[in-house]
mmCIF file of C-alpha atoms in Angstrom:
data_model
loop_
_atom_site.group_PDB
_atom_site.id
_atom_site.type_symbol
_atom_site.label_atom_id
_atom_site.label_comp_id
_atom_site.label_asym_id
_atom_site.label_seq_id
_atom_site.Cartn_x
_atom_site.Cartn_y
_atom_site.Cartn_z
ATOM 1 C CA UNK A 921 -13.005 -142.396 -30.671
ATOM 2 C CA UNK A 922 -10.713 -139.898 -32.428
ATOM 3 C CA UNK A 923 -7.027 -140.579 -31.922
ATOM 4 C CA UNK A 924 -5.505 -138.826 -28.914
ATOM 5 C CA UNK A 925 -2.090 -137.188 -29.186
ATOM 6 C CA UNK A 926 0.190 -136.363 -26.275
ATOM 7 C CA UNK A 927 3.861 -135.466 -26.057
ATOM 8 C CA UNK A 928 6.252 -137.401 -23.840
ATOM 9 C CA UNK A 929 9.050 -135.021 -22.951
ATOM 10 C CA UNK A 930 10.883 -133.316 -25.810
ATOM 11 C CA UNK A 931 11.435 -136.363 -28.025
ATOM 12 C CA UNK A 932 8.300 -138.519 -28.050
ATOM 13 C CA UNK A 933 4.808 -138.309 -29.524
ATOM 14 C CA UNK A 934 2.310 -140.810 -28.083
ATOM 15 C CA UNK A 935 -0.813 -141.671 -30.075
ATOM 16 C CA UNK A 936 -3.734 -143.591 -28.539
ATOM 17 C CA UNK A 937 -5.897 -145.214 -31.217
ATOM 18 C CA UNK A 938 -8.567 -146.643 -28.916
ATOM 19 C CA UNK A 939 -9.403 -147.185 -25.259
ATOM 20 C CA UNK A 940 -10.401 -150.804 -25.906
ATOM 21 C CA UNK A 941 -8.441 -153.789 -27.142
ATOM 22 C CA UNK A 942 -9.783 -154.994 -30.487
ATOM 23 C CA UNK A 943 -8.539 -156.185 -33.841
ATOM 24 C CA UNK A 944 -9.763 -152.910 -35.347
ATOM 25 C CA UNK A 945 -7.701 -150.891 -32.851
ATOM 26 C CA UNK A 946 -4.586 -152.970 -33.546
ATOM 27 C CA UNK A 947 -5.168 -152.583 -37.268
ATOM 28 C CA UNK A 948 -5.442 -148.800 -36.933
ATOM 29 C CA UNK A 949 -2.192 -148.677 -34.969
ATOM 30 C CA UNK A 950 -0.440 -150.868 -37.530
ATOM 31 C CA UNK A 951 -1.776 -148.868 -40.486
ATOM 32 C CA UNK A 952 -0.671 -145.606 -38.916
ATOM 33 C CA UNK A 953 2.830 -146.797 -38.060
ATOM 34 C CA UNK A 954 3.232 -148.257 -41.562
ATOM 35 C CA UNK A 955 2.145 -144.938 -43.064
ATOM 36 C CA UNK A 956 4.580 -143.005 -40.873
ATOM 37 C CA UNK A 957 7.407 -145.343 -41.850
ATOM 38 C CA UNK A 958 6.601 -144.942 -45.556
ATOM 39 C CA UNK A 959 6.392 -141.139 -45.227
ATOM 40 C CA UNK A 960 10.033 -141.009 -44.053
ATOM 41 C CA UNK A 961 9.410 -137.919 -41.961
ATOM 42 C CA UNK A 962 12.650 -136.056 -41.363
ATOM 43 C CA UNK A 963 13.749 -136.300 -37.738
ATOM 44 C CA UNK A 964 11.857 -139.503 -36.850
ATOM 45 C CA UNK A 965 14.310 -141.934 -35.270
ATOM 46 C CA UNK A 966 12.056 -144.726 -33.997
ATOM 47 C CA UNK A 967 8.455 -145.954 -34.326
ATOM 48 C CA UNK A 968 7.108 -148.302 -31.658
ATOM 49 C CA UNK A 969 3.652 -149.854 -32.265
ATOM 50 C CA UNK A 970 1.665 -151.261 -29.336
ATOM 51 C CA UNK A 971 -1.683 -153.015 -28.943
ATOM 52 C CA UNK A 972 -3.957 -150.023 -29.433
ATOM 53 C CA UNK A 973 -1.456 -147.164 -29.533
ATOM 54 C CA UNK A 974 2.022 -146.266 -30.713
ATOM 55 C CA UNK A 975 4.885 -143.954 -29.871
ATOM 56 C CA UNK A 976 7.224 -142.032 -32.136
ATOM 57 C CA UNK A 977 10.678 -140.861 -31.129
ATOM 58 C CA UNK A 978 11.961 -137.795 -32.971
ATOM 59 C CA UNK A 979 14.849 -135.354 -32.877
ATOM 60 C CA UNK A 980 13.482 -131.908 -31.862
ATOM 61 C CA UNK A 981 16.589 -130.265 -33.336
ATOM 62 C CA UNK A 982 15.511 -131.592 -36.752
ATOM 63 C CA UNK A 983 11.713 -131.257 -36.566
ATOM 64 C CA UNK A 984 9.597 -129.086 -34.273
ATOM 65 C CA UNK A 985 7.062 -131.004 -32.126
ATOM 66 C CA UNK A 986 4.133 -129.099 -33.646
ATOM 67 C CA UNK A 987 5.353 -129.971 -37.137
ATOM 68 C CA UNK A 988 5.592 -133.708 -36.424
ATOM 69 C CA UNK A 989 2.122 -133.551 -34.875
ATOM 70 C CA UNK A 990 0.738 -132.041 -38.109
ATOM 71 C CA UNK A 991 2.536 -134.646 -40.236
ATOM 72 C CA UNK A 992 1.138 -137.555 -38.218
ATOM 73 C CA UNK A 993 -2.377 -136.099 -38.106
ATOM 74 C CA UNK A 994 -2.294 -135.835 -41.902
ATOM 75 C CA UNK A 995 -1.328 -139.515 -42.067
ATOM 76 C CA UNK A 996 -4.288 -140.309 -39.788
ATOM 77 C CA UNK A 997 -6.652 -138.660 -42.273
ATOM 78 C CA UNK A 998 -5.104 -140.586 -45.173
ATOM 79 C CA UNK A 999 -5.132 -143.881 -43.247
ATOM 80 C CA UNK A 1000 -8.843 -143.486 -42.465
ATOM 81 C CA UNK A 1001 -9.577 -143.418 -46.212
ATOM 82 C CA UNK A 1002 -7.248 -146.284 -47.115
ATOM 83 C CA UNK A 1003 -8.375 -149.858 -47.762
ATOM 84 C CA UNK A 1004 -7.970 -151.956 -44.572
ATOM 85 C CA UNK A 1005 -5.594 -154.410 -46.237
ATOM 86 C CA UNK A 1006 -2.046 -155.348 -45.263
ATOM 87 C CA UNK A 1007 0.518 -157.687 -46.743
ATOM 88 C CA UNK A 1008 1.862 -159.831 -43.927
ATOM 89 C CA UNK A 1009 3.031 -163.347 -43.012
ATOM 90 C CA UNK A 1010 1.212 -166.354 -41.642
ATOM 91 C CA UNK A 1011 3.417 -168.746 -39.673
ATOM 92 C CA UNK A 1012 2.827 -172.111 -38.041
ATOM 93 C CA UNK A 1013 4.212 -172.490 -34.506
ATOM 94 C CA UNK A 1014 4.434 -176.005 -33.001
ATOM 95 C CA UNK A 1015 3.291 -176.255 -29.370
ATOM 96 C CA UNK A 1016 3.715 -179.115 -26.910
ATOM 97 C CA UNK A 1017 0.669 -178.475 -24.717
ATOM 98 C CA UNK A 1018 0.654 -179.680 -21.093
ATOM 99 C CA UNK A 1019 4.404 -180.288 -21.260
ATOM 100 C CA UNK A 1020 6.429 -181.409 -18.218
ATOM 101 C CA UNK A 1021 8.504 -178.201 -17.887
ATOM 102 C CA UNK A 1022 5.684 -175.672 -17.579
ATOM 103 C CA UNK A 1023 3.780 -178.225 -15.487
ATOM 104 C CA UNK A 1024 6.675 -178.501 -13.025
ATOM 105 C CA UNK A 1025 6.915 -174.709 -12.876
ATOM 106 C CA UNK A 1026 3.210 -174.053 -12.355
ATOM 107 C CA UNK A 1027 3.091 -176.649 -9.572
ATOM 108 C CA UNK A 1028 5.877 -174.759 -7.764
ATOM 109 C CA UNK A 1029 3.762 -171.602 -7.767
ATOM 110 C CA UNK A 1030 0.242 -172.899 -6.968
ATOM 111 C CA UNK A 1031 -0.090 -170.658 -3.897
ATOM 112 C CA UNK A 1032 0.020 -167.662 -6.277
ATOM 113 C CA UNK A 1033 -2.794 -169.008 -8.466
ATOM 114 C CA UNK A 1034 -6.588 -168.558 -8.391
ATOM 115 C CA UNK A 1035 -7.096 -172.347 -8.290
ATOM 116 C CA UNK A 1036 -4.267 -174.110 -6.414
ATOM 117 C CA UNK A 1037 -6.024 -177.488 -6.773
ATOM 118 C CA UNK A 1038 -5.632 -177.738 -10.564
ATOM 119 C CA UNK A 1039 -3.345 -176.790 -13.424
ATOM 120 C CA UNK A 1040 -3.384 -173.628 -15.516
ATOM 121 C CA UNK A 1041 -4.929 -175.536 -18.441
ATOM 122 C CA UNK A 1042 -7.637 -177.044 -16.251
ATOM 123 C CA UNK A 1043 -8.455 -173.625 -14.801
ATOM 124 C CA UNK A 1044 -8.526 -171.950 -18.234
ATOM 125 C CA UNK A 1045 -10.749 -174.702 -19.678
ATOM 126 C CA UNK A 1046 -13.214 -174.456 -16.771
ATOM 127 C CA UNK A 1047 -13.651 -170.678 -16.678
ATOM 128 C CA UNK A 1048 -14.044 -170.555 -20.471
ATOM 129 C CA UNK A 1049 -16.768 -173.248 -20.320
ATOM 130 C CA UNK A 1050 -14.881 -176.008 -22.122
ATOM 131 C CA UNK A 1051 -15.711 -179.555 -21.119
ATOM 132 C CA UNK A 1052 -12.107 -180.741 -21.023
ATOM 133 C CA UNK A 1053 -8.501 -179.647 -21.447
ATOM 134 C CA UNK A 1054 -8.489 -181.303 -24.881
ATOM 135 C CA UNK A 1055 -11.470 -179.177 -25.945
ATOM 136 C CA UNK A 1056 -9.697 -176.071 -24.690
ATOM 137 C CA UNK A 1057 -6.474 -176.928 -26.561
ATOM 138 C CA UNK A 1058 -8.534 -177.498 -29.709
ATOM 139 C CA UNK A 1059 -10.016 -173.997 -29.357
ATOM 140 C CA UNK A 1060 -6.648 -172.406 -28.555
ATOM 141 C CA UNK A 1061 -4.984 -173.983 -31.594
ATOM 142 C CA UNK A 1062 -8.031 -173.978 -33.843
ATOM 143 C CA UNK A 1063 -8.041 -170.320 -34.864
ATOM 144 C CA UNK A 1064 -5.182 -168.000 -35.857
ATOM 145 C CA UNK A 1065 -3.767 -165.196 -33.709
ATOM 146 C CA UNK A 1066 -2.787 -161.686 -34.792
ATOM 147 C CA UNK A 1067 0.530 -160.341 -33.449
ATOM 148 C CA UNK A 1068 -0.416 -156.886 -32.211
ATOM 149 C CA UNK A 1069 2.938 -155.875 -30.748
ATOM 150 C CA UNK A 1070 6.389 -157.209 -29.943
ATOM 151 C CA UNK A 1071 8.187 -156.122 -26.805
ATOM 152 C CA UNK A 1072 8.058 -155.728 -23.015
ATOM 153 C CA UNK A 1073 10.714 -158.459 -23.086
ATOM 154 C CA UNK A 1074 12.915 -158.632 -26.188
ATOM 155 C CA UNK A 1075 11.177 -160.571 -28.943
ATOM 156 C CA UNK A 1076 8.012 -161.390 -26.958
ATOM 157 C CA UNK A 1077 4.851 -161.296 -29.139
ATOM 158 C CA UNK A 1078 1.455 -160.229 -27.816
ATOM 159 C CA UNK A 1079 -1.226 -162.051 -29.805
ATOM 160 C CA UNK A 1080 -4.958 -161.438 -30.182
ATOM 161 C CA UNK A 1081 -7.239 -164.368 -31.055
ATOM 162 C CA UNK A 1082 -8.940 -163.938 -34.427
ATOM 163 C CA UNK A 1083 -12.488 -164.945 -33.454
ATOM 164 C CA UNK A 1084 -15.625 -163.085 -32.389
ATOM 165 C CA UNK A 1085 -15.289 -161.349 -29.039
ATOM 166 C CA UNK A 1086 -17.696 -163.758 -27.301
ATOM 167 C CA UNK A 1087 -15.515 -166.713 -28.380
ATOM 168 C CA UNK A 1088 -12.207 -165.220 -27.308
ATOM 169 C CA UNK A 1089 -10.294 -167.016 -24.584
ATOM 170 C CA UNK A 1090 -10.160 -164.843 -21.459
ATOM 171 C CA UNK A 1091 -7.989 -165.857 -18.501
ATOM 172 C CA UNK A 1092 -6.739 -163.604 -15.681
ATOM 173 C CA UNK A 1093 -3.074 -163.452 -14.800
ATOM 174 C CA UNK A 1094 -1.767 -165.139 -11.644
ATOM 175 C CA UNK A 1095 -2.763 -163.462 -8.376
ATOM 176 C CA UNK A 1096 0.955 -162.827 -7.797
ATOM 177 C CA UNK A 1097 3.603 -163.150 -10.540
ATOM 178 C CA UNK A 1098 5.930 -166.132 -10.618
ATOM 179 C CA UNK A 1099 9.666 -165.637 -10.266
ATOM 180 C CA UNK A 1100 10.256 -168.239 -12.993
ATOM 181 C CA UNK A 1101 8.812 -169.119 -16.408
ATOM 182 C CA UNK A 1102 10.483 -171.522 -18.852
ATOM 183 C CA UNK A 1103 11.833 -170.050 -22.069
ATOM 184 C CA UNK A 1104 9.394 -170.418 -24.989
ATOM 185 C CA UNK A 1105 6.353 -170.935 -22.761
ATOM 186 C CA UNK A 1106 3.048 -170.297 -24.549
ATOM 187 C CA UNK A 1107 1.078 -168.195 -22.091
ATOM 188 C CA UNK A 1108 -2.136 -166.207 -21.764
ATOM 189 C CA UNK A 1109 -3.284 -163.218 -19.707
ATOM 190 C CA UNK A 1110 -6.536 -161.304 -20.148
ATOM 191 C CA UNK A 1111 -7.369 -161.514 -23.849
ATOM 192 C CA UNK A 1112 -3.732 -161.823 -24.950
ATOM 193 C CA UNK A 1113 -1.658 -164.847 -25.825
ATOM 194 C CA UNK A 1114 2.125 -164.640 -25.768
ATOM 195 C CA UNK A 1115 5.307 -166.654 -26.108
ATOM 196 C CA UNK A 1116 7.960 -166.001 -23.465
ATOM 197 C CA UNK A 1117 11.098 -165.332 -25.494
ATOM 198 C CA UNK A 1118 13.456 -165.811 -22.522
ATOM 199 C CA UNK A 1119 13.320 -167.499 -19.115
ATOM 200 C CA UNK A 1120 12.212 -165.197 -16.324
ATOM 201 C CA UNK A 1121 9.440 -163.884 -14.124
ATOM 202 C CA UNK A 1122 5.877 -163.843 -15.395
ATOM 203 C CA UNK A 1123 2.219 -163.827 -14.492
ATOM 204 C CA UNK A 1124 0.487 -165.291 -17.541
ATOM 205 C CA UNK A 1125 -1.178 -168.709 -17.373
ATOM 206 C CA UNK A 1126 1.067 -171.405 -18.877
ATOM 207 C CA UNK A 1127 -0.435 -173.732 -21.501
ATOM 208 C CA UNK A 1128 2.577 -175.351 -23.167
ATOM 209 C CA UNK A 1129 5.956 -174.789 -24.757
ATOM 210 C CA UNK A 1130 7.272 -174.412 -28.303
ATOM 211 C CA UNK A 1131 10.573 -175.883 -29.520
ATOM 212 C CA UNK A 1132 10.981 -172.938 -31.887
ATOM 213 C CA UNK A 1133 13.295 -170.112 -30.679
ATOM 214 C CA UNK A 1134 11.832 -166.672 -31.369
ATOM 215 C CA UNK A 1135 14.700 -164.533 -30.051
ATOM 216 C CA UNK A 1136 18.402 -165.189 -30.537
ATOM 217 C CA UNK A 1137 20.839 -162.329 -29.796
ATOM 218 C CA UNK A 1138 23.704 -164.549 -31.034
ATOM 219 C CA UNK A 1139 21.908 -164.955 -34.401
ATOM 220 C CA UNK A 1140 23.150 -168.549 -34.692
ATOM 221 C CA UNK A 1141 19.635 -170.009 -35.188
ATOM 222 C CA UNK A 1142 19.277 -170.737 -38.916
ATOM 223 C CA UNK A 1143 16.146 -168.636 -39.507
ATOM 224 C CA UNK A 1144 17.293 -165.777 -37.196
ATOM 225 C CA UNK A 1145 20.632 -165.030 -38.883
ATOM 226 C CA UNK A 1146 19.317 -161.830 -40.492
ATOM 227 C CA UNK A 1147 17.514 -160.486 -37.428
ATOM 228 C CA UNK A 1148 17.540 -161.694 -33.824
ATOM 229 C CA UNK A 1149 13.771 -161.201 -33.305
ATOM 230 C CA UNK A 1150 11.419 -163.498 -35.221
ATOM 231 C CA UNK A 1151 8.029 -161.807 -34.867
ATOM 232 C CA UNK A 1152 6.790 -158.572 -36.432
ATOM 233 C CA UNK A 1153 3.573 -156.687 -35.629
ATOM 234 C CA UNK A 1154 0.937 -157.869 -38.096
ATOM 235 C CA UNK A 1155 2.150 -161.466 -38.265
ATOM 236 C CA UNK A 1156 -0.584 -164.104 -38.137
ATOM 237 C CA UNK A 1157 0.188 -167.176 -36.002
ATOM 238 C CA UNK A 1158 -1.374 -170.636 -36.219
ATOM 239 C CA UNK A 1159 -0.489 -172.986 -33.365
ATOM 240 C CA UNK A 1160 0.037 -176.670 -34.169
ATOM 241 C CA UNK A 1161 -0.292 -179.159 -31.267
ATOM 242 C CA UNK A 1162 2.583 -181.654 -31.146
ATOM 243 C CA UNK A 1163 3.544 -184.536 -28.861
ATOM 244 C CA UNK A 1164 6.779 -185.184 -26.948
ATOM 245 C CA UNK A 1165 8.374 -187.113 -29.816
ATOM 246 C CA UNK A 1166 7.732 -184.302 -32.301
ATOM 247 C CA UNK A 1167 8.938 -181.755 -29.751
ATOM 248 C CA UNK A 1168 12.238 -183.596 -29.219
ATOM 249 C CA UNK A 1169 12.705 -183.942 -32.975
ATOM 250 C CA UNK A 1170 12.088 -180.215 -33.503
ATOM 251 C CA UNK A 1171 14.599 -179.308 -30.759
ATOM 252 C CA UNK A 1172 17.187 -181.511 -32.498
ATOM 253 C CA UNK A 1173 16.364 -179.927 -35.874
ATOM 254 C CA UNK A 1174 16.818 -176.437 -34.393
ATOM 255 C CA UNK A 1175 20.186 -177.437 -32.909
ATOM 256 C CA UNK A 1176 21.359 -178.833 -36.245
ATOM 257 C CA UNK A 1177 20.169 -175.820 -38.231
ATOM 258 C CA UNK A 1178 17.543 -177.644 -40.262
ATOM 259 C CA UNK A 1179 14.347 -176.369 -38.612
ATOM 260 C CA UNK A 1180 12.331 -174.051 -40.850
ATOM 261 C CA UNK A 1181 8.945 -172.799 -39.628
ATOM 262 C CA UNK A 1182 6.234 -172.865 -42.332
ATOM 263 C CA UNK A 1183 5.765 -169.241 -43.429
ATOM 264 C CA UNK A 1184 3.662 -167.830 -46.267
ATOM 265 C CA UNK A 1185 3.055 -164.270 -47.410
ATOM 266 C CA UNK A 1186 -0.611 -163.342 -47.319
ATOM 267 C CA UNK A 1187 -2.848 -160.338 -47.833
ATOM 268 C CA UNK A 1188 -5.106 -159.713 -44.867
ATOM 269 C CA UNK A 1189 -8.323 -157.785 -45.511
ATOM 270 C CA UNK A 1190 -10.025 -156.696 -42.285
ATOM 271 C CA UNK A 1191 -13.443 -156.153 -43.899
ATOM 272 C CA UNK A 1192 -13.481 -159.548 -45.612
ATOM 273 C CA UNK A 1193 -12.402 -161.150 -42.325
ATOM 274 C CA UNK A 1194 -15.269 -159.479 -40.462
ATOM 275 C CA UNK A 1195 -17.839 -160.716 -43.003
ATOM 276 C CA UNK A 1196 -17.035 -164.411 -42.438
ATOM 277 C CA UNK A 1197 -14.491 -164.985 -39.677
ATOM 278 C CA UNK A 1198 -14.399 -168.794 -39.741
ATOM 279 C CA UNK A 1199 -14.402 -168.933 -43.537
ATOM 280 C CA UNK A 1200 -11.619 -166.357 -43.789
ATOM 281 C CA UNK A 1201 -9.530 -168.176 -41.178
ATOM 282 C CA UNK A 1202 -9.943 -171.412 -43.151
ATOM 283 C CA UNK A 1203 -8.624 -169.629 -46.259
ATOM 284 C CA UNK A 1204 -5.614 -168.363 -44.287
ATOM 285 C CA UNK A 1205 -4.853 -171.883 -43.120
ATOM 286 C CA UNK A 1206 -5.203 -173.073 -46.710
ATOM 287 C CA UNK A 1207 -2.575 -170.551 -47.785
ATOM 288 C CA UNK A 1208 -0.275 -171.775 -45.015
ATOM 289 C CA UNK A 1209 -0.503 -175.369 -46.212
ATOM 290 C CA UNK A 1210 -0.508 -174.597 -49.935
ATOM 291 C CA UNK A 1211 -4.178 -175.433 -50.576
#
């Protein structure tokens, strides 16, 4: 579909890239917002990318709404002709699946769940046709995830699984939201994975927890001293299953300022990815581990 443009009040331009959630839609949104940022349009004060859309805040005393519309539409034309390649980061995130803290929480809220007789992992494995929780965890951690947007709660990443649509994990949210979710819970709702950056209410299924802080307004965490939010749209995430011992060690390393998540810069080419998804993902993982 062609991009749809609407104004939100006097200071916002909203652009819808697609009506469906897909890697192509996220890529279009990311390419457009990158192009707008590089264009340095006078009067633009903020650019906010989302899963398949984005919003621009501008000062109408500096640029007329019709003029910013023309500028952005010109960038759309240029972006459509550009190579679908971005320079981004791939990062490894440790996850303690089936941990005691999310387990205790999900058991407190079983009456709000589709299947009160089991756990979130058991439910997700069953409805996605996996034979066991271990098989499901292997699928969840086996392929990378593309960070399509960051927000809703400060620092929270929405992530889209980088596999064919028929292989994507799909799990509905709770029937009624919980009033509690542990900080750094790895969750899933619909087609999106996420990491809860802070403790609070939530409705996504809970699969595990990471020892790695992703939001620190105090900026005392060693790798968050420059910016309090870890994730950026376009980041590629690879989950690494860990056990309780490794989790405890990572928590201690974070506290002592010696935890450093593996991060590598990588070029991501959407067309090459689409030609051979599993092969391309293997190459990405090779870059992450220096192969």
